[in-house]
Short mmCIF file of C-alpha atoms in Angstrom, two decimals:
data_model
loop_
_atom_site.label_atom_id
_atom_site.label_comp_id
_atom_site.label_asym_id
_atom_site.label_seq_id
_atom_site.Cartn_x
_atom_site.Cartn_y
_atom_site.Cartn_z
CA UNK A 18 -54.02 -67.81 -17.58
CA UNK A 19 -57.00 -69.74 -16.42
CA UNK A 20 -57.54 -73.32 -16.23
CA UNK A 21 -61.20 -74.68 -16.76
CA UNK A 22 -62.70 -78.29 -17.57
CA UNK A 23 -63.80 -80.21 -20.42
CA UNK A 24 -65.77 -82.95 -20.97
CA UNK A 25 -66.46 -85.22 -24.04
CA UNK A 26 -69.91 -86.17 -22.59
CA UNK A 27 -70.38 -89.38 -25.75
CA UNK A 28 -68.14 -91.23 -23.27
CA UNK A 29 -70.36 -92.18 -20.95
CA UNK A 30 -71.37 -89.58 -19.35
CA UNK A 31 -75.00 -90.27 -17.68
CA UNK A 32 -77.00 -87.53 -15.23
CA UNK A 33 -75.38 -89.23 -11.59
CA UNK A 34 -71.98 -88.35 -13.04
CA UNK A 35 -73.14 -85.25 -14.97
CA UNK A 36 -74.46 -84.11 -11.12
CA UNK A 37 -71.16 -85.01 -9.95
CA UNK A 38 -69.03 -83.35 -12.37
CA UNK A 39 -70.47 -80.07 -12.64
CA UNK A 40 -70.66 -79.64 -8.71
CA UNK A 41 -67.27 -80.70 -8.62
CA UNK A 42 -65.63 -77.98 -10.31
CA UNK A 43 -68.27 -75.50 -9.05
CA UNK A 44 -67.00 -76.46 -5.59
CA UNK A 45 -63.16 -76.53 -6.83
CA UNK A 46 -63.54 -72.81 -8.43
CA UNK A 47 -62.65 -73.40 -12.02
CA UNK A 48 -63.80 -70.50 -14.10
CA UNK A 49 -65.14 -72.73 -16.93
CA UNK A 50 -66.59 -76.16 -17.60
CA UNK A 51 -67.60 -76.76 -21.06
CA UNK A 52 -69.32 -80.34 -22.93
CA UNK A 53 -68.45 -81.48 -26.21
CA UNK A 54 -71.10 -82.17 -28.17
CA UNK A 55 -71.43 -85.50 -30.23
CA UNK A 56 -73.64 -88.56 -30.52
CA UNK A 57 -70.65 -90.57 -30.47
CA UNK A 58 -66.77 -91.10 -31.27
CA UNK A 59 -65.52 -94.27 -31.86
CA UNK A 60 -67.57 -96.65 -29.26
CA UNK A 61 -71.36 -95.96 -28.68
CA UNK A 62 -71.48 -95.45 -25.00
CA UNK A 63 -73.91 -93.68 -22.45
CA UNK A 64 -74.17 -89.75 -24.03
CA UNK A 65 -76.21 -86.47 -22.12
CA UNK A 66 -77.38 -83.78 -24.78
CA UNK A 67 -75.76 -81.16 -24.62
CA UNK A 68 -77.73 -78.58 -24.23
CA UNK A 69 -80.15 -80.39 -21.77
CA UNK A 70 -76.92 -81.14 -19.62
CA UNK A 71 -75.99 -77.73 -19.98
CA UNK A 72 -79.30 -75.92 -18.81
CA UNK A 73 -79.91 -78.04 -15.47
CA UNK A 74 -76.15 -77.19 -15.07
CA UNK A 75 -77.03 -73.70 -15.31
CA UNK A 76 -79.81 -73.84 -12.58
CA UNK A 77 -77.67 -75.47 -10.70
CA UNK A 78 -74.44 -73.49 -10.18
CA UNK A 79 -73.97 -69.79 -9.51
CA UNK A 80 -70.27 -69.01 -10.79
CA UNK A 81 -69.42 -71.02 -13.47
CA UNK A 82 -69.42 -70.54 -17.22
CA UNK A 83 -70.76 -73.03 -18.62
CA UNK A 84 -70.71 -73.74 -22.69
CA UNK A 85 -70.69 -76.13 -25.53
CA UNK A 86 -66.92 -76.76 -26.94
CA UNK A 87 -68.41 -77.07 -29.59
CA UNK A 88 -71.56 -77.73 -31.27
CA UNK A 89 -71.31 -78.95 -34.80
CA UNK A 90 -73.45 -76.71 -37.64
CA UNK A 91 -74.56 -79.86 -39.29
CA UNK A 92 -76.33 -81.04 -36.38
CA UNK A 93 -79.58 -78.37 -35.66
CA UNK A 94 -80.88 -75.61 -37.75
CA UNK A 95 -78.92 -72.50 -36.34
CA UNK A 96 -82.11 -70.80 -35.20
CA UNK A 97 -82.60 -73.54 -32.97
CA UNK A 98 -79.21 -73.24 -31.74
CA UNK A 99 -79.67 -69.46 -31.37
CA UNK A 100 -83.16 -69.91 -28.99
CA UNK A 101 -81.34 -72.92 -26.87
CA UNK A 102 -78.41 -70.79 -26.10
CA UNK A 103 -80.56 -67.75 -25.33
CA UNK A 104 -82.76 -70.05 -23.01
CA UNK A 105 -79.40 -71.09 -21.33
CA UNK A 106 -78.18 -67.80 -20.77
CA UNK A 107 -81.43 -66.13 -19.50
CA UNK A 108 -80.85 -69.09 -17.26
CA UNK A 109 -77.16 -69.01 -15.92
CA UNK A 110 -77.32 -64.93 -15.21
CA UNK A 111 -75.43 -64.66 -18.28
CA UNK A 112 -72.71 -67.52 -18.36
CA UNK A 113 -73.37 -69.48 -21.26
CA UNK A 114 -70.73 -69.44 -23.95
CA UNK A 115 -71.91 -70.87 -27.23
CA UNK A 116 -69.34 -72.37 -28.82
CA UNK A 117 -69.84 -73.13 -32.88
CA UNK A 118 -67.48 -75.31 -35.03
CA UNK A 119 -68.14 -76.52 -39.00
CA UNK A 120 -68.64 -80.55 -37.91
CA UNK A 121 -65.68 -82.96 -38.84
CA UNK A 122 -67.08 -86.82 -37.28
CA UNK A 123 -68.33 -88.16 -40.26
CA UNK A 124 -69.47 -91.94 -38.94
CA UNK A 125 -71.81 -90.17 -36.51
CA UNK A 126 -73.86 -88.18 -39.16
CA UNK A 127 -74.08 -91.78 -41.30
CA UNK A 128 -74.59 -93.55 -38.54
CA UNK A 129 -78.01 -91.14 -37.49
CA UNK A 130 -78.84 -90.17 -40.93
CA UNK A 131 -77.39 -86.91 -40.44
CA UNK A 132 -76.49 -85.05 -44.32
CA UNK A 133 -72.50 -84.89 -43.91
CA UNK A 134 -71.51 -81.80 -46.69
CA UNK A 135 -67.95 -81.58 -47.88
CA UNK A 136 -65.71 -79.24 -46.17
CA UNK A 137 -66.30 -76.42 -48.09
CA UNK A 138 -70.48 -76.46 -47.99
CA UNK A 139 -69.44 -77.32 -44.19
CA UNK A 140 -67.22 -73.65 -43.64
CA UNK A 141 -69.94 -71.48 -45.56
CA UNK A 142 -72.64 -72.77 -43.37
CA UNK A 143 -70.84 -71.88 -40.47
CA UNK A 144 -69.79 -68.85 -41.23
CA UNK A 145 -73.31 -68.05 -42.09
CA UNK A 146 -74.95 -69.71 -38.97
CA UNK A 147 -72.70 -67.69 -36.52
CA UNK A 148 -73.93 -64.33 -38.35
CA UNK A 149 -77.58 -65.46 -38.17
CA UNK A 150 -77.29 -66.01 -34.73
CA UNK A 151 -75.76 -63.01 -33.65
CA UNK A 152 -78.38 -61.18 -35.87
CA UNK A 153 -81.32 -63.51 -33.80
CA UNK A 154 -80.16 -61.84 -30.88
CA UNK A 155 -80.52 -58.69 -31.53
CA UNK A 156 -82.67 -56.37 -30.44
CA UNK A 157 -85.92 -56.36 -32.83
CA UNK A 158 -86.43 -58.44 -35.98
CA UNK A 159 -83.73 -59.98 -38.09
CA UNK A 160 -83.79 -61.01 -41.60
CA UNK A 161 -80.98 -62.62 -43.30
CA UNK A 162 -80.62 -63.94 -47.02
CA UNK A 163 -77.46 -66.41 -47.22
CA UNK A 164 -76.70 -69.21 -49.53
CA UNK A 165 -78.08 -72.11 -46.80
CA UNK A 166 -79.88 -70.08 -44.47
CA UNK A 167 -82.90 -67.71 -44.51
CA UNK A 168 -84.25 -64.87 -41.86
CA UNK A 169 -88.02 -62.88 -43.07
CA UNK A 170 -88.63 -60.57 -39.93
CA UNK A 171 -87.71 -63.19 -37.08
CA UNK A 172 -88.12 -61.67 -33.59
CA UNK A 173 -86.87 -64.40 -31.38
CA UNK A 174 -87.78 -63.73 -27.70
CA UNK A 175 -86.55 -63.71 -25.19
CA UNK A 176 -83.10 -62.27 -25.58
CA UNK A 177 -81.00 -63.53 -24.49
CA UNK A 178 -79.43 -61.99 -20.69
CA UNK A 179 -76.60 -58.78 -21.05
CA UNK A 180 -76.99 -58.21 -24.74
CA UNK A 181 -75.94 -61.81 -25.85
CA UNK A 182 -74.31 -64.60 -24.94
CA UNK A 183 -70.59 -65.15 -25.30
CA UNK A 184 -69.70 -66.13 -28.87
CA UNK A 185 -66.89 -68.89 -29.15
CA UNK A 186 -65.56 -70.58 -32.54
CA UNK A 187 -63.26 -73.43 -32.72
CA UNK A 188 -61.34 -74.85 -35.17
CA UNK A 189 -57.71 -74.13 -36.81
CA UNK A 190 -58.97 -73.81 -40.60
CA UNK A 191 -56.83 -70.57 -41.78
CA UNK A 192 -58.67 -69.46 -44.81
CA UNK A 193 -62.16 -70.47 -43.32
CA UNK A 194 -62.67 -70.68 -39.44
CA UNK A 195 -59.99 -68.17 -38.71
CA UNK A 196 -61.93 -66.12 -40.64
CA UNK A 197 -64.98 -66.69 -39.23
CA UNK A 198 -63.47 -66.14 -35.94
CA UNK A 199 -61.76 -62.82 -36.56
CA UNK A 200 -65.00 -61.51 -37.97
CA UNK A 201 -67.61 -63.08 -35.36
CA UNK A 202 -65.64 -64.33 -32.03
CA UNK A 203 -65.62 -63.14 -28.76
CA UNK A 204 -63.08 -66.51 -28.31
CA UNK A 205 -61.12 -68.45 -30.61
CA UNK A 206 -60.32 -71.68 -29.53
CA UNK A 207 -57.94 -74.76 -30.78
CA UNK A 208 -57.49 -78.16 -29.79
CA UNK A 209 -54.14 -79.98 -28.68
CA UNK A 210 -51.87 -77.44 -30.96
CA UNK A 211 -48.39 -77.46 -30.96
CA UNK A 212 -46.76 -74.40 -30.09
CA UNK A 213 -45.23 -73.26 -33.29
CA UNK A 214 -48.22 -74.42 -35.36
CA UNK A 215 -50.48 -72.34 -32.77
CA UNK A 216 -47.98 -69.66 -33.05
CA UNK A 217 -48.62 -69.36 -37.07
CA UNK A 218 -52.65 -69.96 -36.85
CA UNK A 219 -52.46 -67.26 -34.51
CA UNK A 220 -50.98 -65.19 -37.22
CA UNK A 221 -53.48 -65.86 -39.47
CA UNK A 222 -56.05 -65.28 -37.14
CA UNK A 223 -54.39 -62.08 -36.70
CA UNK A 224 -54.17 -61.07 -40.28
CA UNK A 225 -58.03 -61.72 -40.77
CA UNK A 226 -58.81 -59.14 -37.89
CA UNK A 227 -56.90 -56.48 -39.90
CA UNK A 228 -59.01 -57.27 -43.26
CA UNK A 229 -62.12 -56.69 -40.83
CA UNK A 230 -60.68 -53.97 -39.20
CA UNK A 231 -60.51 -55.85 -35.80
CA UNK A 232 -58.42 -55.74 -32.78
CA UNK A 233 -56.70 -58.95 -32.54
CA UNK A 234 -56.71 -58.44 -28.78
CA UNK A 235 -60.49 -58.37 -28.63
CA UNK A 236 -60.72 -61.96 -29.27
CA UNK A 237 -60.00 -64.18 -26.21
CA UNK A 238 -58.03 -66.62 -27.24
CA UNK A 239 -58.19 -70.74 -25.15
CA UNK A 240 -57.25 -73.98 -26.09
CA UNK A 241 -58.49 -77.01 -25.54
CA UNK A 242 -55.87 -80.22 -24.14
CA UNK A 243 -56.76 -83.72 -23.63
CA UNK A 244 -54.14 -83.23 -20.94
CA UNK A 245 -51.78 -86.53 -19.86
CA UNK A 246 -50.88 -84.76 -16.29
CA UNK A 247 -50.45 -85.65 -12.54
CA UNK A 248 -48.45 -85.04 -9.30
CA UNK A 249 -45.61 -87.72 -9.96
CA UNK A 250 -45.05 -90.11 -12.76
CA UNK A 251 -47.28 -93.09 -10.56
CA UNK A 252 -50.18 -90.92 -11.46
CA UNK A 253 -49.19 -89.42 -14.39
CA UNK A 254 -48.83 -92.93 -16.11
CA UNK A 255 -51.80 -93.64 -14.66
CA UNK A 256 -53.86 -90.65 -16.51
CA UNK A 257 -51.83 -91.76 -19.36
CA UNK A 258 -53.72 -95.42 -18.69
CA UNK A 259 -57.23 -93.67 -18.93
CA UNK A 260 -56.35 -91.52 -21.75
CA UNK A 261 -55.40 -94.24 -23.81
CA UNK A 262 -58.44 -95.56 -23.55
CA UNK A 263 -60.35 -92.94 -24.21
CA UNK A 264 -58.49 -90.88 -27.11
CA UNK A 265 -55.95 -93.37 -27.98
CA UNK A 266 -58.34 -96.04 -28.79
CA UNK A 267 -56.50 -98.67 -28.99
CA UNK A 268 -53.75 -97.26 -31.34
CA UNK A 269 -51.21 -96.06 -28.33
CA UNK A 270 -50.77 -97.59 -25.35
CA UNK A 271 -50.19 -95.06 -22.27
CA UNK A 272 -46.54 -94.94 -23.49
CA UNK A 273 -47.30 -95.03 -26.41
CA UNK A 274 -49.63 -91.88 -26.15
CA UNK A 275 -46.89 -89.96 -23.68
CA UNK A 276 -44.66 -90.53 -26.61
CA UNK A 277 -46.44 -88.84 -29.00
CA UNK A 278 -48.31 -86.44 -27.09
CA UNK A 279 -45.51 -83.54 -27.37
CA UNK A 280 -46.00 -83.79 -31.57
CA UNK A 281 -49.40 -83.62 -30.96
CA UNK A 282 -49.64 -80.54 -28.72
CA UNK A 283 -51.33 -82.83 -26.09
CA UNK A 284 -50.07 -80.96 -22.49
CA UNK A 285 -48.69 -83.64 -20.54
CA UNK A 286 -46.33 -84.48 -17.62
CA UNK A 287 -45.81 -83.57 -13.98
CA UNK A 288 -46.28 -80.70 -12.54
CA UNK A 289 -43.28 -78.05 -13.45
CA UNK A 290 -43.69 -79.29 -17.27
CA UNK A 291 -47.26 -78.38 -17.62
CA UNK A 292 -46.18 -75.22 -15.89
CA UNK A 293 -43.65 -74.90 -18.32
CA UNK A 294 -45.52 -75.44 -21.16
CA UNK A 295 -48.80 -73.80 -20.25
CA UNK A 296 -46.39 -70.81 -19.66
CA UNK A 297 -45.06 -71.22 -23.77
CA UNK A 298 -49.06 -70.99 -24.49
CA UNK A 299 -49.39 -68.08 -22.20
CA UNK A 300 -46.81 -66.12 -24.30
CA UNK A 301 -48.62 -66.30 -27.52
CA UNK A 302 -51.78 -65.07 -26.24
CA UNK A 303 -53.56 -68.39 -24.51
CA UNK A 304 -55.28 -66.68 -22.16
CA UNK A 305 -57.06 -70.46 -21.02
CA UNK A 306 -56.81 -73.83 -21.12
CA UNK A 307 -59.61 -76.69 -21.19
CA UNK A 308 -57.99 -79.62 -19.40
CA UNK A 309 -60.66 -82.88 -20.77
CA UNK A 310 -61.73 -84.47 -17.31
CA UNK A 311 -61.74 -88.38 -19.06
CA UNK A 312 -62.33 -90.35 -15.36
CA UNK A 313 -66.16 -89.37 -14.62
CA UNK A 314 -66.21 -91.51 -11.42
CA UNK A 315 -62.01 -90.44 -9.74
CA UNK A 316 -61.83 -86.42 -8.91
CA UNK A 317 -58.10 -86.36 -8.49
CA UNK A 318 -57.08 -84.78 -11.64
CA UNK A 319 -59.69 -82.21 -11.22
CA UNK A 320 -58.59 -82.07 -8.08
CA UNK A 321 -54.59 -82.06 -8.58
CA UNK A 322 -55.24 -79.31 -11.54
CA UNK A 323 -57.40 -77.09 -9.16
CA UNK A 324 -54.74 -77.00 -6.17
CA UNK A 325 -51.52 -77.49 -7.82
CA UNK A 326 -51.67 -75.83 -11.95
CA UNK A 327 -54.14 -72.93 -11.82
CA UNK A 328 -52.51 -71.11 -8.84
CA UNK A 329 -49.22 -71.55 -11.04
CA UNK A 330 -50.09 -70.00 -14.10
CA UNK A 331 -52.84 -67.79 -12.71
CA UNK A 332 -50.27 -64.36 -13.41
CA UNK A 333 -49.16 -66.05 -16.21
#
């Protein structure tokens, strides 16, 4: 198992800690960092776009994959999503992972005059988006004729580097974005999932690959954790203290949060509980885990997950 980073860059993430970040796990060897990508959750604070962050990240490291976790279909026409991510890749060498989801935040889509479908409209459009992309990078022109999106002889160039980019879905829907996923995905991934609710979305997402024909095992599979973790329980209630600012939002406290955190498949503890846990994950197939890096300005969790979790569950 692999441990990589994650950052929700709405929460106030500007370009000296951006710099910071990004060099950071560079420099710590972490095989991933990925950005969310939102205008905002809750509080309107200091946001990077995504992709922009992403493609002076790109110049900027050498090893890292680098990728959006994930970028909402309601946000950009998906042939502009296609040509960013190709631009990316050409850039990194070939370590951008695009990651596509359906779009859930509604207040941020009222709040920038952003159309906000129901749930439904929101699933079809994905699962049309990721086949229009993957046809966009292919070699020649493309044409596609779907219910919300159109192709007539597109030849997007340039290609993007080694073939394509690596194609990641998120979400847990079983009859829609599993679907998607076992049809499209080079990675599935899932967000703060209990283990016996991962264990049955796994299933499903298993059961879709056979309708397609599909090799379950050809689809990586990650999750993503807004991980309550440190070294002793000083600093674990301390990252407990940041988290509840920043995902419990004013509804928990930080024991509040550590309470509920097991229900809500948040990773959390000290060190041989993660391991523990991360090792449950490993079991069913997690082959990595996005730890959310919430303190831009303090590297010690980065830091503390870097020397003390990944060389723990890196035979997992």
């Amino acid at each position: 198992m692999d441990i990589g980073l994650m950052v929700e860059g709405q929460n106030g993430l500007n370009w000296e800690r951006w710099t910071r970040i990004y060099t950071l796990a560079e420099r710590l060897g972490f095989p991933s960092l990925f950005r969310s990508d939102h205008y905002f959750i809750g509080e309107q604070q200091d946001s990077l776009d995504t992709y922009v962050s992403l493609a002076i990240a790109a110049r900027e490291t050498k090893n890292i994959r680098l990728g959006t976790l994930v970028s909402p279909m309601t946000f950009r026409p998906p042939v502009e999503i296609a040509r960013m991510a190709a631009a990316i890749d050409l850039l990194s060498g070939g370590r951008f992972v695009l990651g596509m989801g359906a779009g859930w935040n509604e207040p941020e889509h009222v709040a920038y005059g952003i159309p906000f479908p129901e749930r439904g409209e929101r699933s079809g459009r994905l699962m049309e988006a990721v086949e229009l992309v993957r046809a966009l990078w292919s070699p020649g022109p493309a044409n596609f004729d779907g219910k919300y999106y159109q192709l007539r002889d597109a030849n997007m160039m340039p290609k993007p580097a080694q073939g394509r980019p690596w194609l990641l879905v998120g979400g847990s829907g079983p009859q829609r974005t599993l679907k998607v996923a076992a049809r499209f995905a080079d990675e599935w991934n899932c967000v703060n999932t209990p283990v016996t609710t991962y264990a049955e979305r796994a299933a499903v997402l298993n059961a879709h690959c056979a309708t397609f024909e599909r090799d379950p095992s050809t689809i990586k599979r990650s999750m993503m954790t807004f991980g309550i973790v440190g070294p002793n329980e000083k600093a674990l209630m301390h990252a407990a203290e940041i988290a509840s600012h920043h995902v419990g939002r004013g509804q928990y406290d930080a024991k509040g949060l550590l309470a509920v955190a097991a229900e809500r498949g948040v990773l959390h503890g000290t060190t041989d509980q993660v391991v523990d846990q991360l090792g449950k994950l490993a079991e069913l197939g997690v082959n990595e885990v996005q730890f959310q890096h919430m303190d831009f300005d303090n590297d010690e969790v980065p830091e503390y997950l870097a020397a003390e979790i990944a060389p723990r569950v890196k035979n997992l």
